[in-house]
């Protein structure tokens, strides 16, 4: 189990490096899918299966699909992947940085530290993270109403930004 | 620092560095911002799970909702930029130059 968690955490860092080295947006979106998928499995390994499901549905199924469609705006004849030297230099630099920072800490890492789960990994009538999220509807109802208001405001902001025509600083030519 | 804590911290910092050292596309800067939001979501969820404070599980959910709002606003800006300047490249945003 410790080896599985080690592999997942390394996969997460490699995925974020593949996004942060700024290749062409097609490949960066692919790296982000990898980070989200591996992050979901890390969450499941710590007992948060509901939050992992929410991340998969909303993040991967909602937001990243929209980003993938917007990647059509970045179409170019020769997209740069991680083999290109300008991107590979960033990848190697970030890898060196992570390994260097990790070398500060891995002296004190022992076997039991990788998956420190005690109560939340077992079955129960109401799973822990689902019960916590349910609080959003009962005691946190006011914040829920505020968030719905914020989402409506964002919709109006987006519609106003993409209206173009002759209002604002960004105009459609 | 536990390995998991180190991983999510380095994921956040790497995303921030990718955002700071952006190159050509506005969209890849927005994707680095999304990577930062993802690292924050995983961090909040793991903290509420590890500390057995399951009442804090609402924080990652609301953060995901607001990060979706922010992503949509960023993409609207990208679309408006592409319609005005013709490309999504950062060099096209050069009206305020020093």
PDB file of N, CA, C and O in Angstrom, chain A residues 42-94:
ATOM      1  N   UNK A  42      -5.456   9.201  -4.958  1.00  0.00           N
ATOM      2  CA  UNK A  42      -4.831   9.539  -3.668  1.00  0.00           C
ATOM      3  C   UNK A  42      -5.904   9.826  -2.625  1.00  0.00           C
ATOM      4  O   UNK A  42      -5.845   9.358  -1.482  1.00  0.00           O
ATOM      5  N   UNK A  43      -6.943  10.588  -3.041  1.00  0.00           N
ATOM      6  CA  UNK A  43      -8.027  10.888  -2.106  1.00  0.00           C
ATOM      7  C   UNK A  43      -8.752   9.628  -1.670  1.00  0.00           C
ATOM      8  O   UNK A  43      -9.133   9.482  -0.507  1.00  0.00           O
ATOM      9  N   UNK A  44      -8.948   8.699  -2.648  1.00  0.00           N
ATOM     10  CA  UNK A  44      -9.622   7.448  -2.284  1.00  0.00           C
ATOM     11  C   UNK A  44      -8.786   6.643  -1.320  1.00  0.00           C
ATOM     12  O   UNK A  44      -9.306   5.985  -0.424  1.00  0.00           O
ATOM     13  N   UNK A  45      -7.447   6.689  -1.512  1.00  0.00           N
ATOM     14  CA  UNK A  45      -6.573   5.943  -0.610  1.00  0.00           C
ATOM     15  C   UNK A  45      -6.621   6.466   0.814  1.00  0.00           C
ATOM     16  O   UNK A  45      -6.304   5.736   1.741  1.00  0.00           O
ATOM     17  N   UNK A  46      -7.021   7.733   0.977  1.00  0.00           N
ATOM     18  CA  UNK A  46      -7.129   8.276   2.320  1.00  0.00           C
ATOM     19  C   UNK A  46      -8.546   8.205   2.857  1.00  0.00           C
ATOM     20  O   UNK A  46      -8.839   8.761   3.906  1.00  0.00           O
ATOM     21  N   UNK A  47      -9.454   7.572   2.119  1.00  0.00           N
ATOM     22  CA  UNK A  47     -10.798   7.349   2.635  1.00  0.00           C
ATOM     23  C   UNK A  47     -11.842   8.333   2.155  1.00  0.00           C
ATOM     24  O   UNK A  47     -12.979   8.263   2.588  1.00  0.00           O
ATOM     25  N   UNK A  48     -11.498   9.241   1.253  1.00  0.00           N
ATOM     26  CA  UNK A  48     -12.465  10.234   0.819  1.00  0.00           C
ATOM     27  C   UNK A  48     -13.045   9.881  -0.536  1.00  0.00           C
ATOM     28  O   UNK A  48     -12.741  10.518  -1.533  1.00  0.00           O
ATOM     29  N   UNK A  49     -13.895   8.865  -0.586  1.00  0.00           N
ATOM     30  CA  UNK A  49     -14.375   8.397  -1.885  1.00  0.00           C
ATOM     31  C   UNK A  49     -15.386   9.356  -2.489  1.00  0.00           C
ATOM     32  O   UNK A  49     -15.437   9.525  -3.706  1.00  0.00           O
ATOM     33  N   UNK A  50     -16.178  10.025  -1.664  1.00  0.00           N
ATOM     34  CA  UNK A  50     -17.174  10.947  -2.213  1.00  0.00           C
ATOM     35  C   UNK A  50     -16.506  12.181  -2.819  1.00  0.00           C
ATOM     36  O   UNK A  50     -16.870  12.631  -3.906  1.00  0.00           O
ATOM     37  N   UNK A  51     -15.514  12.713  -2.108  1.00  0.00           N
ATOM     38  CA  UNK A  51     -14.813  13.889  -2.634  1.00  0.00           C
ATOM     39  C   UNK A  51     -14.065  13.539  -3.907  1.00  0.00           C
ATOM     40  O   UNK A  51     -13.970  14.358  -4.828  1.00  0.00           O
ATOM     41  N   UNK A  52     -13.557  12.310  -3.988  1.00  0.00           N
ATOM     42  CA  UNK A  52     -12.887  11.870  -5.201  1.00  0.00           C
ATOM     43  C   UNK A  52     -13.868  11.802  -6.369  1.00  0.00           C
ATOM     44  O   UNK A  52     -13.568  12.216  -7.488  1.00  0.00           O
ATOM     45  N   UNK A  53     -15.072  11.306  -6.103  1.00  0.00           N
ATOM     46  CA  UNK A  53     -16.091  11.246  -7.146  1.00  0.00           C
ATOM     47  C   UNK A  53     -16.486  12.630  -7.625  1.00  0.00           C
ATOM     48  O   UNK A  53     -16.640  12.875  -8.827  1.00  0.00           O
ATOM     49  N   UNK A  54     -16.627  13.558  -6.670  1.00  0.00           N
ATOM     50  CA  UNK A  54     -16.976  14.934  -7.020  1.00  0.00           C
ATOM     51  C   UNK A  54     -15.894  15.553  -7.886  1.00  0.00           C
ATOM     52  O   UNK A  54     -16.165  16.215  -8.890  1.00  0.00           O
ATOM     53  N   UNK A  55     -14.629  15.288  -7.525  1.00  0.00           N
ATOM     54  CA  UNK A  55     -13.515  15.831  -8.314  1.00  0.00           C
ATOM     55  C   UNK A  55     -13.555  15.294  -9.723  1.00  0.00           C
ATOM     56  O   UNK A  55     -13.426  16.041 -10.699  1.00  0.00           O
ATOM     57  N   UNK A  56     -13.789  14.002  -9.885  1.00  0.00           N
ATOM     58  CA  UNK A  56     -13.834  13.404 -11.216  1.00  0.00           C
ATOM     59  C   UNK A  56     -14.944  14.020 -12.049  1.00  0.00           C
ATOM     60  O   UNK A  56     -14.763  14.422 -13.186  1.00  0.00           O
ATOM     61  N   UNK A  57     -16.138  14.101 -11.455  1.00  0.00           N
ATOM     62  CA  UNK A  57     -17.285  14.573 -12.213  1.00  0.00           C
ATOM     63  C   UNK A  57     -17.156  16.036 -12.579  1.00  0.00           C
ATOM     64  O   UNK A  57     -17.241  16.418 -13.742  1.00  0.00           O
ATOM     65  N   UNK A  58     -16.945  16.881 -11.557  1.00  0.00           N
ATOM     66  CA  UNK A  58     -16.988  18.317 -11.786  1.00  0.00           C
ATOM     67  C   UNK A  58     -15.723  18.791 -12.471  1.00  0.00           C
ATOM     68  O   UNK A  58     -15.766  19.499 -13.472  1.00  0.00           O
ATOM     69  N   UNK A  59     -14.575  18.374 -11.963  1.00  0.00           N
ATOM     70  CA  UNK A  59     -13.331  18.894 -12.510  1.00  0.00           C
ATOM     71  C   UNK A  59     -13.042  18.299 -13.874  1.00  0.00           C
ATOM     72  O   UNK A  59     -12.920  19.001 -14.869  1.00  0.00           O
ATOM     73  N   UNK A  60     -12.924  16.965 -13.946  1.00  0.00           N
ATOM     74  CA  UNK A  60     -12.592  16.353 -15.226  1.00  0.00           C
ATOM     75  C   UNK A  60     -13.749  16.433 -16.195  1.00  0.00           C
ATOM     76  O   UNK A  60     -13.583  16.781 -17.355  1.00  0.00           O
ATOM     77  N   UNK A  61     -14.937  16.120 -15.750  1.00  0.00           N
ATOM     78  CA  UNK A  61     -16.061  16.041 -16.662  1.00  0.00           C
ATOM     79  C   UNK A  61     -16.658  17.381 -17.027  1.00  0.00           C
ATOM     80  O   UNK A  61     -17.285  17.519 -18.054  1.00  0.00           O
ATOM     81  N   UNK A  62     -16.432  18.402 -16.196  1.00  0.00           N
ATOM     82  CA  UNK A  62     -17.000  19.708 -16.480  1.00  0.00           C
ATOM     83  C   UNK A  62     -15.963  20.696 -16.961  1.00  0.00           C
ATOM     84  O   UNK A  62     -15.979  21.143 -18.097  1.00  0.00           O
ATOM     85  N   UNK A  63     -15.011  20.992 -16.074  1.00  0.00           N
ATOM     86  CA  UNK A  63     -14.098  22.086 -16.375  1.00  0.00           C
ATOM     87  C   UNK A  63     -13.096  21.716 -17.448  1.00  0.00           C
ATOM     88  O   UNK A  63     -12.823  22.502 -18.356  1.00  0.00           O
ATOM     89  N   UNK A  64     -12.513  20.511 -17.364  1.00  0.00           N
ATOM     90  CA  UNK A  64     -11.476  20.191 -18.334  1.00  0.00           C
ATOM     91  C   UNK A  64     -12.041  19.969 -19.716  1.00  0.00           C
ATOM     92  O   UNK A  64     -11.349  20.204 -20.714  1.00  0.00           O
ATOM     93  N   UNK A  65     -13.285  19.548 -19.824  1.00  0.00           N
ATOM     94  CA  UNK A  65     -13.899  19.404 -21.146  1.00  0.00           C
ATOM     95  C   UNK A  65     -14.007  20.773 -21.801  1.00  0.00           C
ATOM     96  O   UNK A  65     -13.713  20.951 -22.989  1.00  0.00           O
ATOM     97  N   UNK A  66     -14.373  21.784 -20.996  1.00  0.00           N
ATOM     98  CA  UNK A  66     -14.468  23.149 -21.516  1.00  0.00           C
ATOM     99  C   UNK A  66     -13.098  23.648 -21.939  1.00  0.00           C
ATOM    100  O   UNK A  66     -12.940  24.281 -22.984  1.00  0.00           O
ATOM    101  N   UNK A  67     -12.059  23.331 -21.136  1.00  0.00           N
ATOM    102  CA  UNK A  67     -10.704  23.724 -21.509  1.00  0.00           C
ATOM    103  C   UNK A  67     -10.261  23.033 -22.785  1.00  0.00           C
ATOM    104  O   UNK A  67      -9.571  23.620 -23.622  1.00  0.00           O
ATOM    105  N   UNK A  68     -10.648  21.774 -22.946  1.00  0.00           N
ATOM    106  CA  UNK A  68     -10.253  21.053 -24.155  1.00  0.00           C
ATOM    107  C   UNK A  68     -10.898  21.678 -25.382  1.00  0.00           C
ATOM    108  O   UNK A  68     -10.259  21.789 -26.438  1.00  0.00           O
ATOM    109  N   UNK A  69     -12.156  22.135 -25.251  1.00  0.00           N
ATOM    110  CA  UNK A  69     -12.769  22.799 -26.398  1.00  0.00           C
ATOM    111  C   UNK A  69     -12.089  24.117 -26.690  1.00  0.00           C
ATOM    112  O   UNK A  69     -11.912  24.510 -27.827  1.00  0.00           O
ATOM    113  N   UNK A  70     -11.674  24.850 -25.638  1.00  0.00           N
ATOM    114  CA  UNK A  70     -11.009  26.133 -25.860  1.00  0.00           C
ATOM    115  C   UNK A  70      -9.609  25.936 -26.391  1.00  0.00           C
ATOM    116  O   UNK A  70      -9.011  26.882 -26.907  1.00  0.00           O
ATOM    117  N   UNK A  71      -9.051  24.717 -26.278  1.00  0.00           N
ATOM    118  CA  UNK A  71      -7.734  24.487 -26.854  1.00  0.00           C
ATOM    119  C   UNK A  71      -7.764  24.587 -28.366  1.00  0.00           C
ATOM    120  O   UNK A  71      -6.715  24.722 -28.991  1.00  0.00           O
ATOM    121  N   UNK A  72      -8.970  24.556 -28.942  1.00  0.00           N
ATOM    122  CA  UNK A  72      -9.062  24.773 -30.391  1.00  0.00           C
ATOM    123  C   UNK A  72      -8.633  26.174 -30.765  1.00  0.00           C
ATOM    124  O   UNK A  72      -8.248  26.422 -31.905  1.00  0.00           O
ATOM    125  N   UNK A  73      -8.698  27.122 -29.789  1.00  0.00           N
ATOM    126  CA  UNK A  73      -8.244  28.483 -30.070  1.00  0.00           C
ATOM    127  C   UNK A  73      -6.734  28.553 -30.175  1.00  0.00           C
ATOM    128  O   UNK A  73      -6.186  29.527 -30.668  1.00  0.00           O
ATOM    129  N   UNK A  74      -6.041  27.529 -29.666  1.00  0.00           N
ATOM    130  CA  UNK A  74      -4.578  27.548 -29.638  1.00  0.00           C
ATOM    131  C   UNK A  74      -4.006  26.662 -30.719  1.00  0.00           C
ATOM    132  O   UNK A  74      -2.899  26.173 -30.583  1.00  0.00           O
ATOM    133  N   UNK A  75      -4.740  26.445 -31.797  1.00  0.00           N
ATOM    134  CA  UNK A  75      -4.274  25.536 -32.848  1.00  0.00           C
ATOM    135  C   UNK A  75      -3.074  26.137 -33.573  1.00  0.00           C
ATOM    136  O   UNK A  75      -3.091  27.300 -33.945  1.00  0.00           O
ATOM    137  N   UNK A  76      -2.028  25.353 -33.695  1.00  0.00           N
ATOM    138  CA  UNK A  76      -0.860  25.816 -34.437  1.00  0.00           C
ATOM    139  C   UNK A  76      -0.311  24.627 -35.216  1.00  0.00           C
ATOM    140  O   UNK A  76      -0.548  23.484 -34.842  1.00  0.00           O
ATOM    141  N   UNK A  77       0.422  24.882 -36.324  1.00  0.00           N
ATOM    142  CA  UNK A  77       0.851  23.765 -37.167  1.00  0.00           C
ATOM    143  C   UNK A  77       1.856  22.833 -36.503  1.00  0.00           C
ATOM    144  O   UNK A  77       1.824  21.638 -36.729  1.00  0.00           O
ATOM    145  N   UNK A  78       2.741  23.356 -35.637  1.00  0.00           N
ATOM    146  CA  UNK A  78       3.748  22.497 -34.997  1.00  0.00           C
ATOM    147  C   UNK A  78       3.675  22.674 -33.490  1.00  0.00           C
ATOM    148  O   UNK A  78       4.444  23.439 -32.926  1.00  0.00           O
ATOM    149  N   UNK A  79       2.739  21.980 -32.823  1.00  0.00           N
ATOM    150  CA  UNK A  79       2.626  22.160 -31.375  1.00  0.00           C
ATOM    151  C   UNK A  79       3.838  21.592 -30.638  1.00  0.00           C
ATOM    152  O   UNK A  79       4.387  20.563 -31.021  1.00  0.00           O
ATOM    153  N   UNK A  80       4.255  22.284 -29.581  1.00  0.00           N
ATOM    154  CA  UNK A  80       5.460  21.879 -28.844  1.00  0.00           C
ATOM    155  C   UNK A  80       5.089  20.919 -27.743  1.00  0.00           C
ATOM    156  O   UNK A  80       4.367  21.274 -26.827  1.00  0.00           O
ATOM    157  N   UNK A  81       5.637  19.714 -27.829  1.00  0.00           N
ATOM    158  CA  UNK A  81       5.432  18.753 -26.751  1.00  0.00           C
ATOM    159  C   UNK A  81       6.666  18.761 -25.863  1.00  0.00           C
ATOM    160  O   UNK A  81       7.503  19.643 -25.950  1.00  0.00           O
ATOM    161  N   UNK A  82       6.792  17.738 -25.003  1.00  0.00           N
ATOM    162  CA  UNK A  82       7.884  17.761 -24.037  1.00  0.00           C
ATOM    163  C   UNK A  82       9.215  17.326 -24.626  1.00  0.00           C
ATOM    164  O   UNK A  82      10.216  17.285 -23.928  1.00  0.00           O
ATOM    165  N   UNK A  83       9.247  16.995 -25.923  1.00  0.00           N
ATOM    166  CA  UNK A  83      10.519  16.632 -26.541  1.00  0.00           C
ATOM    167  C   UNK A  83      11.297  17.838 -27.019  1.00  0.00           C
ATOM    168  O   UNK A  83      12.498  17.794 -27.191  1.00  0.00           O
ATOM    169  N   UNK A  84      10.566  18.953 -27.196  1.00  0.00           N
ATOM    170  CA  UNK A  84      11.177  20.209 -27.650  1.00  0.00           C
ATOM    171  C   UNK A  84      12.109  20.725 -26.554  1.00  0.00           C
ATOM    172  O   UNK A  84      11.775  20.685 -25.370  1.00  0.00           O
ATOM    173  N   UNK A  85      13.253  21.236 -26.944  1.00  0.00           N
ATOM    174  CA  UNK A  85      14.250  21.608 -25.937  1.00  0.00           C
ATOM    175  C   UNK A  85      13.808  22.733 -25.017  1.00  0.00           C
ATOM    176  O   UNK A  85      14.187  22.776 -23.845  1.00  0.00           O
ATOM    177  N   UNK A  86      12.994  23.662 -25.528  1.00  0.00           N
ATOM    178  CA  UNK A  86      12.571  24.758 -24.662  1.00  0.00           C
ATOM    179  C   UNK A  86      11.671  24.256 -23.535  1.00  0.00           C
ATOM    180  O   UNK A  86      11.711  24.762 -22.415  1.00  0.00           O
ATOM    181  N   UNK A  87      10.862  23.228 -23.806  1.00  0.00           N
ATOM    182  CA  UNK A  87       9.985  22.674 -22.772  1.00  0.00           C
ATOM    183  C   UNK A  87      10.750  21.692 -21.903  1.00  0.00           C
ATOM    184  O   UNK A  87      10.591  21.656 -20.677  1.00  0.00           O
ATOM    185  N   UNK A  88      11.652  20.897 -22.552  1.00  0.00           N
ATOM    186  CA  UNK A  88      12.383  19.874 -21.801  1.00  0.00           C
ATOM    187  C   UNK A  88      13.292  20.506 -20.756  1.00  0.00           C
ATOM    188  O   UNK A  88      13.487  19.952 -19.671  1.00  0.00           O
ATOM    189  N   UNK A  89      13.850  21.703 -21.099  1.00  0.00           N
ATOM    190  CA  UNK A  89      14.676  22.397 -20.114  1.00  0.00           C
ATOM    191  C   UNK A  89      13.892  22.727 -18.862  1.00  0.00           C
ATOM    192  O   UNK A  89      14.366  22.552 -17.732  1.00  0.00           O
ATOM    193  N   UNK A  90      12.637  23.199 -19.041  1.00  0.00           N
ATOM    194  CA  UNK A  90      11.789  23.496 -17.881  1.00  0.00           C
ATOM    195  C   UNK A  90      11.469  22.234 -17.100  1.00  0.00           C
ATOM    196  O   UNK A  90      11.479  22.250 -15.861  1.00  0.00           O
ATOM    197  N   UNK A  91      11.192  21.127 -17.816  1.00  0.00           N
ATOM    198  CA  UNK A  91      10.856  19.870 -17.134  1.00  0.00           C
ATOM    199  C   UNK A  91      12.019  19.431 -16.259  1.00  0.00           C
ATOM    200  O   UNK A  91      11.846  19.095 -15.076  1.00  0.00           O
ATOM    201  N   UNK A  92      13.242  19.465 -16.824  1.00  0.00           N
ATOM    202  CA  UNK A  92      14.406  19.011 -16.053  1.00  0.00           C
ATOM    203  C   UNK A  92      14.669  19.942 -14.880  1.00  0.00           C
ATOM    204  O   UNK A  92      15.027  19.499 -13.780  1.00  0.00           O
ATOM    205  N   UNK A  93      14.471  21.254 -15.116  1.00  0.00           N
ATOM    206  CA  UNK A  93      14.684  22.203 -14.023  1.00  0.00           C
ATOM    207  C   UNK A  93      13.726  21.967 -12.872  1.00  0.00           C
ATOM    208  O   UNK A  93      14.116  21.954 -11.699  1.00  0.00           O
ATOM    209  N   UNK A  94      12.437  21.745 -13.194  1.00  0.00           N
ATOM    210  CA  UNK A  94      11.457  21.515 -12.128  1.00  0.00           C
ATOM    211  C   UNK A  94      11.702  20.187 -11.430  1.00  0.00           C
ATOM    212  O   UNK A  94      11.538  20.075 -10.209  1.00  0.00           O
TER     213      UNK A  94
END
